[in-house]
């Protein structure tokens, strides 16, 4: 009899994950990733944990973004200096500052300086053309619709298809779906308990 609530919770979380996948959001909220604890002196206030399935939704660490699944290192030409963000910021708004795309996980402008194309490629124009981009161009690729899957898969460590977008469409709808499913399972659980009495 004690297995019913656990089974319902597990089933609800699986359905939530399936519904979340329909509109591009993950199990966790935008800016959060699954089991990606980051500790900067305050380890536990950054996560919401679900002991029933041994899973936590944590704020993504600096240098990364998350859209509800895993944490993803910011692509070269971008950075993130804050916790729990669903996108990265351009290192520069200039269309003349090029950055090495493979330099990932920047947390500040010092990292952005180290990621500049000339630092990595030197005077090699082939390297610059094939492996570098401006910050605004990277942001445009990550905000494009449909997703630029070719761009995301071009990295040494590819950006997963589930995280290959910084657009926010569907996020509100995902919360509505989740609330409806949770309420539905709550009603189902209540009817099972009442029926057994």
PDB file of C-alpha atoms in Angstrom:
ATOM      1  CA  UNK A   1       0.000   0.000   0.000  1.00  0.00           C
ATOM      2  CA  UNK A   2       2.913   2.400   0.614  1.00  0.00           C
ATOM      3  CA  UNK A   3       4.144   1.788  -2.912  1.00  0.00           C
ATOM      4  CA  UNK A   4       1.177   3.549  -4.551  1.00  0.00           C
ATOM      5  CA  UNK A   5       2.235   7.121  -3.655  1.00  0.00           C
ATOM      6  CA  UNK A   6       5.822   6.434  -4.723  1.00  0.00           C
ATOM      7  CA  UNK A   7       4.628   4.884  -7.980  1.00  0.00           C
ATOM      8  CA  UNK A   8       2.327   7.843  -8.635  1.00  0.00           C
ATOM      9  CA  UNK A   9       5.092  10.362  -7.920  1.00  0.00           C
ATOM     10  CA  UNK A  10       7.503   8.503 -10.201  1.00  0.00           C
ATOM     11  CA  UNK A  11       4.854   8.254 -12.916  1.00  0.00           C
ATOM     12  CA  UNK A  12       4.024  11.962 -12.543  1.00  0.00           C
ATOM     13  CA  UNK A  13       7.679  12.926 -12.915  1.00  0.00           C
ATOM     14  CA  UNK A  14       8.031  10.744 -16.009  1.00  0.00           C
ATOM     15  CA  UNK A  15       4.922  12.314 -17.539  1.00  0.00           C
ATOM     16  CA  UNK A  16       6.236  15.779 -16.634  1.00  0.00           C
ATOM     17  CA  UNK A  17       9.484  14.975 -18.402  1.00  0.00           C
ATOM     18  CA  UNK A  18       7.594  13.750 -21.465  1.00  0.00           C
ATOM     19  CA  UNK A  19       5.379  16.851 -21.532  1.00  0.00           C
ATOM     20  CA  UNK A  20       8.389  19.103 -21.007  1.00  0.00           C
ATOM     21  CA  UNK A  21      10.069  17.520 -24.015  1.00  0.00           C
ATOM     22  CA  UNK A  22       7.102  18.485 -26.191  1.00  0.00           C
ATOM     23  CA  UNK A  23       7.812  22.197 -25.888  1.00  0.00           C
ATOM     24  CA  UNK A  24      11.588  22.234 -25.432  1.00  0.00           C
ATOM     25  CA  UNK A  25      11.894  22.701 -21.684  1.00  0.00           C
ATOM     26  CA  UNK A  26      13.433  20.129 -19.390  1.00  0.00           C
ATOM     27  CA  UNK A  27      12.512  18.454 -16.130  1.00  0.00           C
ATOM     28  CA  UNK A  28      14.016  21.428 -14.282  1.00  0.00           C
ATOM     29  CA  UNK A  29      13.204  25.096 -14.870  1.00  0.00           C
ATOM     30  CA  UNK A  30      15.183  27.289 -17.286  1.00  0.00           C
ATOM     31  CA  UNK A  31      18.524  28.138 -15.681  1.00  0.00           C
ATOM     32  CA  UNK A  32      18.547  24.855 -13.750  1.00  0.00           C
ATOM     33  CA  UNK A  33      20.223  21.550 -14.507  1.00  0.00           C
ATOM     34  CA  UNK A  34      19.774  18.028 -13.198  1.00  0.00           C
ATOM     35  CA  UNK A  35      22.173  17.102 -10.347  1.00  0.00           C
ATOM     36  CA  UNK A  36      24.712  19.855 -11.148  1.00  0.00           C
ATOM     37  CA  UNK A  37      25.463  21.049  -7.614  1.00  0.00           C
ATOM     38  CA  UNK A  38      27.758  24.099  -7.590  1.00  0.00           C
ATOM     39  CA  UNK A  39      29.173  25.121  -4.238  1.00  0.00           C
ATOM     40  CA  UNK A  40      30.383  28.673  -3.640  1.00  0.00           C
ATOM     41  CA  UNK A  41      30.076  28.656   0.133  1.00  0.00           C
ATOM     42  CA  UNK A  42      26.313  28.066   0.113  1.00  0.00           C
ATOM     43  CA  UNK A  43      25.878  24.593  -1.294  1.00  0.00           C
ATOM     44  CA  UNK A  44      22.261  23.666  -0.740  1.00  0.00           C
ATOM     45  CA  UNK A  45      20.125  26.759  -1.318  1.00  0.00           C
ATOM     46  CA  UNK A  46      20.829  26.513  -5.064  1.00  0.00           C
ATOM     47  CA  UNK A  47      18.965  23.202  -5.477  1.00  0.00           C
ATOM     48  CA  UNK A  48      15.500  21.748  -5.144  1.00  0.00           C
ATOM     49  CA  UNK A  49      15.723  18.010  -4.522  1.00  0.00           C
ATOM     50  CA  UNK A  50      13.234  15.186  -5.050  1.00  0.00           C
ATOM     51  CA  UNK A  51      14.252  12.299  -2.796  1.00  0.00           C
ATOM     52  CA  UNK A  52      11.689   9.955  -4.390  1.00  0.00           C
ATOM     53  CA  UNK A  53      13.756   9.818  -7.587  1.00  0.00           C
ATOM     54  CA  UNK A  54      17.147  10.841  -6.166  1.00  0.00           C
ATOM     55  CA  UNK A  55      17.280  13.940  -8.382  1.00  0.00           C
ATOM     56  CA  UNK A  56      17.955  17.621  -7.768  1.00  0.00           C
ATOM     57  CA  UNK A  57      17.298  20.652  -9.944  1.00  0.00           C
ATOM     58  CA  UNK A  58      20.171  23.068  -9.300  1.00  0.00           C
ATOM     59  CA  UNK A  59      21.058  26.507 -10.618  1.00  0.00           C
ATOM     60  CA  UNK A  60      23.633  26.248 -13.391  1.00  0.00           C
ATOM     61  CA  UNK A  61      27.096  27.462 -12.331  1.00  0.00           C
ATOM     62  CA  UNK A  62      28.896  30.537 -13.726  1.00  0.00           C
ATOM     63  CA  UNK A  63      30.385  29.913 -17.166  1.00  0.00           C
ATOM     64  CA  UNK A  64      27.424  27.692 -18.018  1.00  0.00           C
ATOM     65  CA  UNK A  65      23.753  27.834 -18.918  1.00  0.00           C
ATOM     66  CA  UNK A  66      20.939  25.323 -18.587  1.00  0.00           C
ATOM     67  CA  UNK A  67      17.483  24.893 -20.059  1.00  0.00           C
ATOM     68  CA  UNK A  68      16.225  22.188 -17.736  1.00  0.00           C
ATOM     69  CA  UNK A  69      18.555  19.285 -18.452  1.00  0.00           C
ATOM     70  CA  UNK A  70      22.354  19.330 -18.169  1.00  0.00           C
ATOM     71  CA  UNK A  71      24.672  22.270 -17.577  1.00  0.00           C
ATOM     72  CA  UNK A  72      26.352  23.440 -20.792  1.00  0.00           C
ATOM     73  CA  UNK A  73      29.563  25.471 -20.982  1.00  0.00           C
ATOM     74  CA  UNK A  74      29.086  28.828 -22.708  1.00  0.00           C
ATOM     75  CA  UNK A  75      30.407  28.721 -26.284  1.00  0.00           C
ATOM     76  CA  UNK A  76      33.456  30.806 -27.192  1.00  0.00           C
ATOM     77  CA  UNK A  77      32.547  34.460 -27.671  1.00  0.00           C
ATOM     78  CA  UNK A  78      30.102  34.340 -24.761  1.00  0.00           C
ATOM     79  CA  UNK A  79      30.283  34.236 -20.963  1.00  0.00           C
ATOM     80  CA  UNK A  80      28.030  33.926 -17.930  1.00  0.00           C
ATOM     81  CA  UNK A  81      28.977  35.502 -14.612  1.00  0.00           C
ATOM     82  CA  UNK A  82      25.836  34.562 -12.679  1.00  0.00           C
ATOM     83  CA  UNK A  83      24.183  31.415 -11.320  1.00  0.00           C
ATOM     84  CA  UNK A  84      21.054  29.909 -12.795  1.00  0.00           C
ATOM     85  CA  UNK A  85      20.840  31.442 -16.244  1.00  0.00           C
ATOM     86  CA  UNK A  86      19.299  29.915 -19.394  1.00  0.00           C
ATOM     87  CA  UNK A  87      21.675  31.753 -21.765  1.00  0.00           C
ATOM     88  CA  UNK A  88      25.122  33.306 -22.022  1.00  0.00           C
ATOM     89  CA  UNK A  89      26.058  36.930 -22.729  1.00  0.00           C
ATOM     90  CA  UNK A  90      28.193  38.071 -25.684  1.00  0.00           C
ATOM     91  CA  UNK A  91      31.783  38.910 -24.764  1.00  0.00           C
ATOM     92  CA  UNK A  92      31.496  42.014 -26.919  1.00  0.00           C
ATOM     93  CA  UNK A  93      28.869  43.660 -29.099  1.00  0.00           C
ATOM     94  CA  UNK A  94      31.542  44.425 -31.697  1.00  0.00           C
ATOM     95  CA  UNK A  95      31.341  42.832 -35.129  1.00  0.00           C
ATOM     96  CA  UNK A  96      35.143  43.033 -35.324  1.00  0.00           C
ATOM     97  CA  UNK A  97      36.116  41.097 -32.176  1.00  0.00           C
ATOM     98  CA  UNK A  98      36.406  37.406 -33.048  1.00  0.00           C
ATOM     99  CA  UNK A  99      36.555  34.595 -30.470  1.00  0.00           C
ATOM    100  CA  UNK A 100      37.730  30.999 -30.652  1.00  0.00           C
ATOM    101  CA  UNK A 101      34.533  28.912 -30.435  1.00  0.00           C
ATOM    102  CA  UNK A 102      36.146  25.982 -28.616  1.00  0.00           C
ATOM    103  CA  UNK A 103      37.180  28.194 -25.664  1.00  0.00           C
ATOM    104  CA  UNK A 104      34.174  27.374 -23.499  1.00  0.00           C
ATOM    105  CA  UNK A 105      32.940  28.149 -20.000  1.00  0.00           C
ATOM    106  CA  UNK A 106      33.979  31.803 -19.715  1.00  0.00           C
ATOM    107  CA  UNK A 107      32.847  33.520 -16.516  1.00  0.00           C
ATOM    108  CA  UNK A 108      34.085  37.082 -17.111  1.00  0.00           C
ATOM    109  CA  UNK A 109      35.741  39.485 -19.542  1.00  0.00           C
ATOM    110  CA  UNK A 110      39.207  38.183 -18.618  1.00  0.00           C
ATOM    111  CA  UNK A 111      38.175  34.767 -19.950  1.00  0.00           C
ATOM    112  CA  UNK A 112      36.773  36.512 -23.015  1.00  0.00           C
ATOM    113  CA  UNK A 113      40.152  38.153 -23.627  1.00  0.00           C
ATOM    114  CA  UNK A 114      41.848  34.750 -23.429  1.00  0.00           C
ATOM    115  CA  UNK A 115      39.295  33.407 -25.939  1.00  0.00           C
ATOM    116  CA  UNK A 116      40.091  36.034 -28.585  1.00  0.00           C
ATOM    117  CA  UNK A 117      40.835  34.453 -31.916  1.00  0.00           C
ATOM    118  CA  UNK A 118      44.264  36.017 -32.366  1.00  0.00           C
ATOM    119  CA  UNK A 119      45.343  34.511 -29.026  1.00  0.00           C
ATOM    120  CA  UNK A 120      44.629  30.993 -30.292  1.00  0.00           C
ATOM    121  CA  UNK A 121      45.016  31.237 -34.080  1.00  0.00           C
ATOM    122  CA  UNK A 122      47.653  33.939 -34.337  1.00  0.00           C
ATOM    123  CA  UNK A 123      47.923  35.101 -37.953  1.00  0.00           C
ATOM    124  CA  UNK A 124      46.529  31.843 -39.373  1.00  0.00           C
ATOM    125  CA  UNK A 125      43.577  33.113 -41.445  1.00  0.00           C
ATOM    126  CA  UNK A 126      42.289  29.581 -42.152  1.00  0.00           C
ATOM    127  CA  UNK A 127      42.025  28.938 -38.403  1.00  0.00           C
ATOM    128  CA  UNK A 128      40.297  32.280 -37.898  1.00  0.00           C
ATOM    129  CA  UNK A 129      37.734  31.649 -40.660  1.00  0.00           C
ATOM    130  CA  UNK A 130      36.917  28.090 -39.598  1.00  0.00           C
ATOM    131  CA  UNK A 131      37.098  28.279 -35.817  1.00  0.00           C
ATOM    132  CA  UNK A 132      36.207  31.843 -34.785  1.00  0.00           C
ATOM    133  CA  UNK A 133      33.091  34.001 -34.601  1.00  0.00           C
ATOM    134  CA  UNK A 134      31.933  37.279 -33.076  1.00  0.00           C
ATOM    135  CA  UNK A 135      29.930  37.276 -29.842  1.00  0.00           C
ATOM    136  CA  UNK A 136      26.777  38.605 -31.561  1.00  0.00           C
ATOM    137  CA  UNK A 137      27.079  35.893 -34.246  1.00  0.00           C
ATOM    138  CA  UNK A 138      27.247  33.179 -31.558  1.00  0.00           C
ATOM    139  CA  UNK A 139      24.200  34.647 -29.805  1.00  0.00           C
ATOM    140  CA  UNK A 140      22.326  34.770 -33.137  1.00  0.00           C
ATOM    141  CA  UNK A 141      23.113  31.080 -33.740  1.00  0.00           C
ATOM    142  CA  UNK A 142      21.884  30.122 -30.270  1.00  0.00           C
ATOM    143  CA  UNK A 143      18.723  32.218 -30.557  1.00  0.00           C
ATOM    144  CA  UNK A 144      17.793  31.107 -34.069  1.00  0.00           C
ATOM    145  CA  UNK A 145      14.611  29.273 -34.890  1.00  0.00           C
ATOM    146  CA  UNK A 146      14.760  26.517 -35.947  1.00  0.00           C
ATOM    147  CA  UNK A 147      17.717  25.374 -33.839  1.00  0.00           C
ATOM    148  CA  UNK A 148      21.155  25.508 -35.484  1.00  0.00           C
ATOM    149  CA  UNK A 149      21.973  21.852 -34.764  1.00  0.00           C
ATOM    150  CA  UNK A 150      24.948  21.881 -37.159  1.00  0.00           C
ATOM    151  CA  UNK A 151      26.486  24.733 -35.177  1.00  0.00           C
ATOM    152  CA  UNK A 152      25.850  22.996 -31.854  1.00  0.00           C
ATOM    153  CA  UNK A 153      27.345  19.714 -33.040  1.00  0.00           C
ATOM    154  CA  UNK A 154      30.486  21.423 -34.389  1.00  0.00           C
ATOM    155  CA  UNK A 155      32.108  21.745 -30.949  1.00  0.00           C
ATOM    156  CA  UNK A 156      34.726  19.309 -29.626  1.00  0.00           C
ATOM    157  CA  UNK A 157      32.191  18.621 -26.875  1.00  0.00           C
ATOM    158  CA  UNK A 158      28.929  19.134 -28.785  1.00  0.00           C
ATOM    159  CA  UNK A 159      26.088  21.142 -27.319  1.00  0.00           C
ATOM    160  CA  UNK A 160      23.218  18.648 -26.883  1.00  0.00           C
ATOM    161  CA  UNK A 161      20.186  19.177 -29.118  1.00  0.00           C
ATOM    162  CA  UNK A 162      18.067  19.730 -25.983  1.00  0.00           C
ATOM    163  CA  UNK A 163      20.271  22.725 -25.075  1.00  0.00           C
ATOM    164  CA  UNK A 164      20.891  24.082 -28.576  1.00  0.00           C
ATOM    165  CA  UNK A 165      18.671  27.117 -28.094  1.00  0.00           C
ATOM    166  CA  UNK A 166      18.448  30.147 -25.848  1.00  0.00           C
ATOM    167  CA  UNK A 167      14.912  31.010 -26.923  1.00  0.00           C
ATOM    168  CA  UNK A 168      12.310  31.159 -24.213  1.00  0.00           C
ATOM    169  CA  UNK A 169       9.218  30.148 -26.175  1.00  0.00           C
ATOM    170  CA  UNK A 170       7.065  27.522 -24.521  1.00  0.00           C
ATOM    171  CA  UNK A 171       8.454  27.988 -20.985  1.00  0.00           C
ATOM    172  CA  UNK A 172       5.173  29.328 -19.606  1.00  0.00           C
ATOM    173  CA  UNK A 173       3.245  26.584 -21.371  1.00  0.00           C
ATOM    174  CA  UNK A 174       5.517  23.973 -19.769  1.00  0.00           C
ATOM    175  CA  UNK A 175       4.663  25.277 -16.305  1.00  0.00           C
ATOM    176  CA  UNK A 176       0.949  25.128 -17.162  1.00  0.00           C
ATOM    177  CA  UNK A 177       1.339  21.494 -18.311  1.00  0.00           C
ATOM    178  CA  UNK A 178       3.271  20.595 -15.171  1.00  0.00           C
ATOM    179  CA  UNK A 179       0.676  22.174 -12.899  1.00  0.00           C
ATOM    180  CA  UNK A 180      -2.136  20.343 -14.707  1.00  0.00           C
ATOM    181  CA  UNK A 181      -0.347  17.005 -14.426  1.00  0.00           C
ATOM    182  CA  UNK A 182       0.480  17.496 -10.742  1.00  0.00           C
ATOM    183  CA  UNK A 183      -3.134  18.451  -9.978  1.00  0.00           C
ATOM    184  CA  UNK A 184      -4.366  15.471 -12.009  1.00  0.00           C
ATOM    185  CA  UNK A 185      -2.146  13.048 -10.109  1.00  0.00           C
ATOM    186  CA  UNK A 186      -3.134  14.649  -6.803  1.00  0.00           C
ATOM    187  CA  UNK A 187      -6.805  14.056  -7.617  1.00  0.00           C
ATOM    188  CA  UNK A 188      -6.033  10.476  -8.697  1.00  0.00           C
ATOM    189  CA  UNK A 189      -4.130   9.819  -5.481  1.00  0.00           C
ATOM    190  CA  UNK A 190      -6.925  11.288  -3.380  1.00  0.00           C
ATOM    191  CA  UNK A 191      -9.506   9.105  -5.147  1.00  0.00           C
ATOM    192  CA  UNK A 192      -7.381   5.983  -4.530  1.00  0.00           C
ATOM    193  CA  UNK A 193      -7.044   6.817  -0.824  1.00  0.00           C
ATOM    194  CA  UNK A 194     -10.772   7.601  -0.456  1.00  0.00           C
ATOM    195  CA  UNK A 195     -11.703   4.448  -2.399  1.00  0.00           C
ATOM    196  CA  UNK A 196      -9.596   2.277  -0.064  1.00  0.00           C
ATOM    197  CA  UNK A 197     -11.256   3.709   3.075  1.00  0.00           C
TER     198      UNK A 197
END
